[in-house]
Tab-separated table of C-alpha atoms in Angstrom:
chain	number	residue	atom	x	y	z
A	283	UNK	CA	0.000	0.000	0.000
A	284	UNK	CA	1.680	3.758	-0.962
A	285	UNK	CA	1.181	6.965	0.327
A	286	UNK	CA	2.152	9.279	-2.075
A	287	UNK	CA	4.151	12.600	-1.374
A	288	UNK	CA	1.808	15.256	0.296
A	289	UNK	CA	-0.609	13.193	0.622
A	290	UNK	CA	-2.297	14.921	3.182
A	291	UNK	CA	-0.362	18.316	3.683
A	292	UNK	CA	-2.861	20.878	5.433
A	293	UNK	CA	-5.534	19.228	6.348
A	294	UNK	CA	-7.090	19.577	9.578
A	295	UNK	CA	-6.188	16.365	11.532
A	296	UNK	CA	-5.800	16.164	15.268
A	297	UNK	CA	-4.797	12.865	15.062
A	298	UNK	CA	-3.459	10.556	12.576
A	299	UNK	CA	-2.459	6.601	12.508
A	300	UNK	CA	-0.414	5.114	9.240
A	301	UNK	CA	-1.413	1.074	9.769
A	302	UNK	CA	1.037	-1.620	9.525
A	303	UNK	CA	-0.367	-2.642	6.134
A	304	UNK	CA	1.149	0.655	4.774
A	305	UNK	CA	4.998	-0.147	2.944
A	306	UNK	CA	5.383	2.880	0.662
A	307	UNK	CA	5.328	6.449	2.136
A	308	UNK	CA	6.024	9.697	0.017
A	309	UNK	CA	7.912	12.648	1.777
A	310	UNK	CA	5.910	15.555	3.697
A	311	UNK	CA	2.520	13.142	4.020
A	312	UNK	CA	1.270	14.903	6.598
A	313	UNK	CA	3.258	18.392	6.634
A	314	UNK	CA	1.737	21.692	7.483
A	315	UNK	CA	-0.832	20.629	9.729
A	316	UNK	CA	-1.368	22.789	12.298
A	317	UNK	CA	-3.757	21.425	14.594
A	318	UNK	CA	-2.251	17.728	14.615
A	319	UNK	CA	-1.416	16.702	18.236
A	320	UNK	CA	-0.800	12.880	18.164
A	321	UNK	CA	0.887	10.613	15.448
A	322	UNK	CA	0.991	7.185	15.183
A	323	UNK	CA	3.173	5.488	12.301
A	324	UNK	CA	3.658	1.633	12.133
A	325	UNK	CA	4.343	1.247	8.085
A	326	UNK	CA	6.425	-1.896	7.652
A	327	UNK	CA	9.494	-0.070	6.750
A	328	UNK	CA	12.756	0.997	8.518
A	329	UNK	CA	12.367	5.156	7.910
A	330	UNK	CA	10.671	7.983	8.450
A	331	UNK	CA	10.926	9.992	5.078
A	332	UNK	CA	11.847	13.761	5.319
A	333	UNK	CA	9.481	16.536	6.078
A	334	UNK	CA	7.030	13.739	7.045
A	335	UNK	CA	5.366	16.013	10.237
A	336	UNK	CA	7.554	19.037	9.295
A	337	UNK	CA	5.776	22.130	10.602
A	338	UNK	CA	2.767	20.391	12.500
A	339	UNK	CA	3.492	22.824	15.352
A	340	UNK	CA	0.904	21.558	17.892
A	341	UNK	CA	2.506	17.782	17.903
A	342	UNK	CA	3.008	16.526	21.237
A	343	UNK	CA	2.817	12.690	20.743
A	344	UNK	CA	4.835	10.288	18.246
A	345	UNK	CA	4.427	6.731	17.974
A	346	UNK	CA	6.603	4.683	15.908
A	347	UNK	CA	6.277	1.405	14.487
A	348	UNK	CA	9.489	-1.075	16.147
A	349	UNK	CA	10.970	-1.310	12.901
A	350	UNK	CA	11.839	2.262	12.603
A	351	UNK	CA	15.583	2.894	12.657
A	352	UNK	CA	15.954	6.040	10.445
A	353	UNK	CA	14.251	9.858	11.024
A	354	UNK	CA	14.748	11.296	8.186
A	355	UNK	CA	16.022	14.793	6.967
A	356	UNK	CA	13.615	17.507	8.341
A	357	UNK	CA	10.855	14.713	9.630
A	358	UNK	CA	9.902	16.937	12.196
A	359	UNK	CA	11.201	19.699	11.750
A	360	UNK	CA	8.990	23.405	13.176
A	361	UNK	CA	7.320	20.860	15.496
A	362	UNK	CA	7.621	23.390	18.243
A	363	UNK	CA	5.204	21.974	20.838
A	364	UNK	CA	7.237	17.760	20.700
A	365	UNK	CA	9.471	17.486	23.643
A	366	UNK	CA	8.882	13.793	24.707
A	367	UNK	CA	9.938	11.169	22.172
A	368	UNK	CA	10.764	8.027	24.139
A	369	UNK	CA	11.720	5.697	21.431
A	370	UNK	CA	15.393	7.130	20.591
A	371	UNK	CA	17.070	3.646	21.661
A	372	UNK	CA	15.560	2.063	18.661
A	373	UNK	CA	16.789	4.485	16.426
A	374	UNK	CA	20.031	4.556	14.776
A	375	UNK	CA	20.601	7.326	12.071
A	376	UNK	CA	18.952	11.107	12.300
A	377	UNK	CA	18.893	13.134	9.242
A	378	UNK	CA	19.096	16.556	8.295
A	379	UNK	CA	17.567	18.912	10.758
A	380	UNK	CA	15.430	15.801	11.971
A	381	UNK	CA	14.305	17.775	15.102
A	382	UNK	CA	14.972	21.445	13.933
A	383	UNK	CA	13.294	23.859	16.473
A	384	UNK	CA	11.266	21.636	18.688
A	385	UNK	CA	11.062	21.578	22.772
A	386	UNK	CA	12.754	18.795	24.308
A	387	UNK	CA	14.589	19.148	27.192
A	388	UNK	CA	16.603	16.427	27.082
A	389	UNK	CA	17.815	13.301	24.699
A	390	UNK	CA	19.731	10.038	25.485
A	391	UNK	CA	21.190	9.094	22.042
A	392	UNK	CA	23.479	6.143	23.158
A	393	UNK	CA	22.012	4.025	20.243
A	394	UNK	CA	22.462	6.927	17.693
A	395	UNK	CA	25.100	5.519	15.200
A	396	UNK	CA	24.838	8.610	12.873
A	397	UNK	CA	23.460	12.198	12.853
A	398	UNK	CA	23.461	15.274	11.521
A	399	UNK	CA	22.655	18.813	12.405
A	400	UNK	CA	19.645	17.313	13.595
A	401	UNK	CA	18.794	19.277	17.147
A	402	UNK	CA	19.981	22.415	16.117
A	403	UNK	CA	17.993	25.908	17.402
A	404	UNK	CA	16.207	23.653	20.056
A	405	UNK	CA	15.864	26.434	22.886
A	406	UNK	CA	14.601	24.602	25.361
A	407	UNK	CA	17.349	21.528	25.587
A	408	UNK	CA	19.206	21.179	28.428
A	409	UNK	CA	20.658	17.561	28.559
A	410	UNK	CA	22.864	15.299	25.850
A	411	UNK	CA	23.681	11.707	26.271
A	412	UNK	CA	26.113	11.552	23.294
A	413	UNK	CA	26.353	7.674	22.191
A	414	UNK	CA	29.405	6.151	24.139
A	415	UNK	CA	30.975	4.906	20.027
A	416	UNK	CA	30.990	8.207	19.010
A	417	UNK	CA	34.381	9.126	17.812
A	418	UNK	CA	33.336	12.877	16.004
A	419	UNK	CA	30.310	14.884	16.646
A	420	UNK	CA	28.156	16.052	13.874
A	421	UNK	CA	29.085	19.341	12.786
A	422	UNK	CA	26.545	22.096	13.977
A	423	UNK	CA	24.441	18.865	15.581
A	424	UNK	CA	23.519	21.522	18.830
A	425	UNK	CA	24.339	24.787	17.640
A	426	UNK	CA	21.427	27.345	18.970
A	427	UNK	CA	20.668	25.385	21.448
A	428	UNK	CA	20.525	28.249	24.203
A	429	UNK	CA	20.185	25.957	27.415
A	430	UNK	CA	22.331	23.244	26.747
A	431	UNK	CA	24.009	23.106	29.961
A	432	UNK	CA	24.587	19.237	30.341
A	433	UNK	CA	26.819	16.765	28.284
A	434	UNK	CA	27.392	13.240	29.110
A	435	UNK	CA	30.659	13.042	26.581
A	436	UNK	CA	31.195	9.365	24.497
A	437	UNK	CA	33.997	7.462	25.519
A	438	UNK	CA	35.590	7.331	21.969
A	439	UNK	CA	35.388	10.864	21.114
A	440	UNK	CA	38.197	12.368	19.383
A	441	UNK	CA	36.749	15.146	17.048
A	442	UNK	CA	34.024	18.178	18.509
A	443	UNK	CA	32.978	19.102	14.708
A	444	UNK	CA	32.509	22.527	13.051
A	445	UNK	CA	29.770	24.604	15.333
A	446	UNK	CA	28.611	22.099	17.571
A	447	UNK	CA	27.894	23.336	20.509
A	448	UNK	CA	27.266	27.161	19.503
A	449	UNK	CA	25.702	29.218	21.670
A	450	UNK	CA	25.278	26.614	24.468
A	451	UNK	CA	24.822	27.585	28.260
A	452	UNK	CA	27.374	25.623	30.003
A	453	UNK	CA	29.659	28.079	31.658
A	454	UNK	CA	32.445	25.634	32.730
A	455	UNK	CA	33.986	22.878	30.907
A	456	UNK	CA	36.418	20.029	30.779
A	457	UNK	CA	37.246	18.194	26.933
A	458	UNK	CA	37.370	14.739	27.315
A	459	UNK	CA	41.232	13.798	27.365
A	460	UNK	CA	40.568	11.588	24.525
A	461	UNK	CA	39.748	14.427	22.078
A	462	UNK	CA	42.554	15.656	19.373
A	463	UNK	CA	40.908	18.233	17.199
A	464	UNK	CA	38.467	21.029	18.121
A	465	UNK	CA	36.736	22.180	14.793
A	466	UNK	CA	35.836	25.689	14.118
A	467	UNK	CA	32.826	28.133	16.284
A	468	UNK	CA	32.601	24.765	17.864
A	469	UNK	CA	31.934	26.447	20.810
A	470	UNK	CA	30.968	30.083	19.197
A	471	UNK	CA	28.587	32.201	21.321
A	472	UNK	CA	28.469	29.821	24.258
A	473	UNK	CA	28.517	30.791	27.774
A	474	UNK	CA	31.931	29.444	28.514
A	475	UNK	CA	33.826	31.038	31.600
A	476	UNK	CA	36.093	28.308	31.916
A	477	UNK	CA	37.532	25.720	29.218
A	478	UNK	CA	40.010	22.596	30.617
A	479	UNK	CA	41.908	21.872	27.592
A	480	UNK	CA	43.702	18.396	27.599
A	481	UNK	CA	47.018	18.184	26.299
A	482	UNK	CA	45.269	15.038	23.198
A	483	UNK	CA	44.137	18.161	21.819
A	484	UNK	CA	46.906	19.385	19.033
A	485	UNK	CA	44.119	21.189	16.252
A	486	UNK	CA	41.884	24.068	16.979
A	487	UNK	CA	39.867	25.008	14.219
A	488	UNK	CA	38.683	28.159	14.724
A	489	UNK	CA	36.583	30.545	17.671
């Protein structure tokens, strides 16, 4: 069974289920609706396709099938009112801007294998649980993210990317003394008072 591509972009759902019996899905199926509060999605498939909820800005509940691995680029993206997803240890790989603007507070990505600039400009985050395999942040990943305060760091980690953690609110800081390389703005408009620097760290890219 398909869903084609905007299948049902502004419409005036406040609640929406996509059955198991659904395989094919089309991007930005249920984009731009405003009133939409709860999602369900159990299509037998292993993605979420981008824009898929993009800009449903009264979403506060997400189901997901169990064989969902992948959010895709922009998925839910503008969804300003989402701040509990519970379901992040089943997923592996965030797109794009996955998460761009939305409310949570905090995320435990320990089962995150890839991502993106996928939380970036979320005001209202406080706490990271990086994934303990991670060996280089996503470039920009947190950048905007105002109240980030809170970083549990992987135990692998050898690279903080281009812009991660821009404009973030912790005011003191220690780098992990496995890390090498600190990529440019990585920590750009941030609150920072104090920085430990290990002596791993032999590149700085930048402010």
């Amino acid at each position: 069974t398909l869903i084609g591509d905007d299948a049902f972009q502004e419409c005036g759902f406040t609640s929406v289920l996509v059955p198991e019996t659904v395989t094919e899905v089309g991007a930005g199926i249920f984009r731009n609706n405003p009133n939409l509060e709860s999602a369900t999605f159990l299509a037998k498939r292993e993605d979420v396709p981008w824009c898929t909820f993009e800009s449903c800005s009264k979403l506060t509940k997400v189901v997901l099938g169990d064989k969902i691995k992948v959010l895709g680029d922009y998925a839910f993206q503008y969804c300003s009112s989402l701040k509990d997803y519970t379901q992040f240890d089943q997923i592996t790989k965030l797109g794009h801007y996955t998460f761009y603007c939305n409310a949570f507070e905090s995320v435990d990505l320990s089962n995150v294998l890839e991502m993106s600039e996928t939380f970036r400009d979320c005001k209202s985050l406080t706490t990271v649980i990086l994934p303990p395999s991670m060996k280089s942040t996503a470039a920009w990943s947190f950048f905007g993210c105002d109240a980030l305060a809170n970083i549990t760091w992987p135990t692998a980690l050898e690279t903080i990317s281009d812009g991660t953690f821009g404009g973030a609110a912790f005011e003191e800081l220690e780098i992990p003394s496995t890390v090498t390389t600190i990529g440019y703005a990585a920590f750009e408009y941030s609150k920072l008072r104090t920085l430990i620097v290990p002596a791993s760290v032999k590149i700085v890219g930048g402010s």
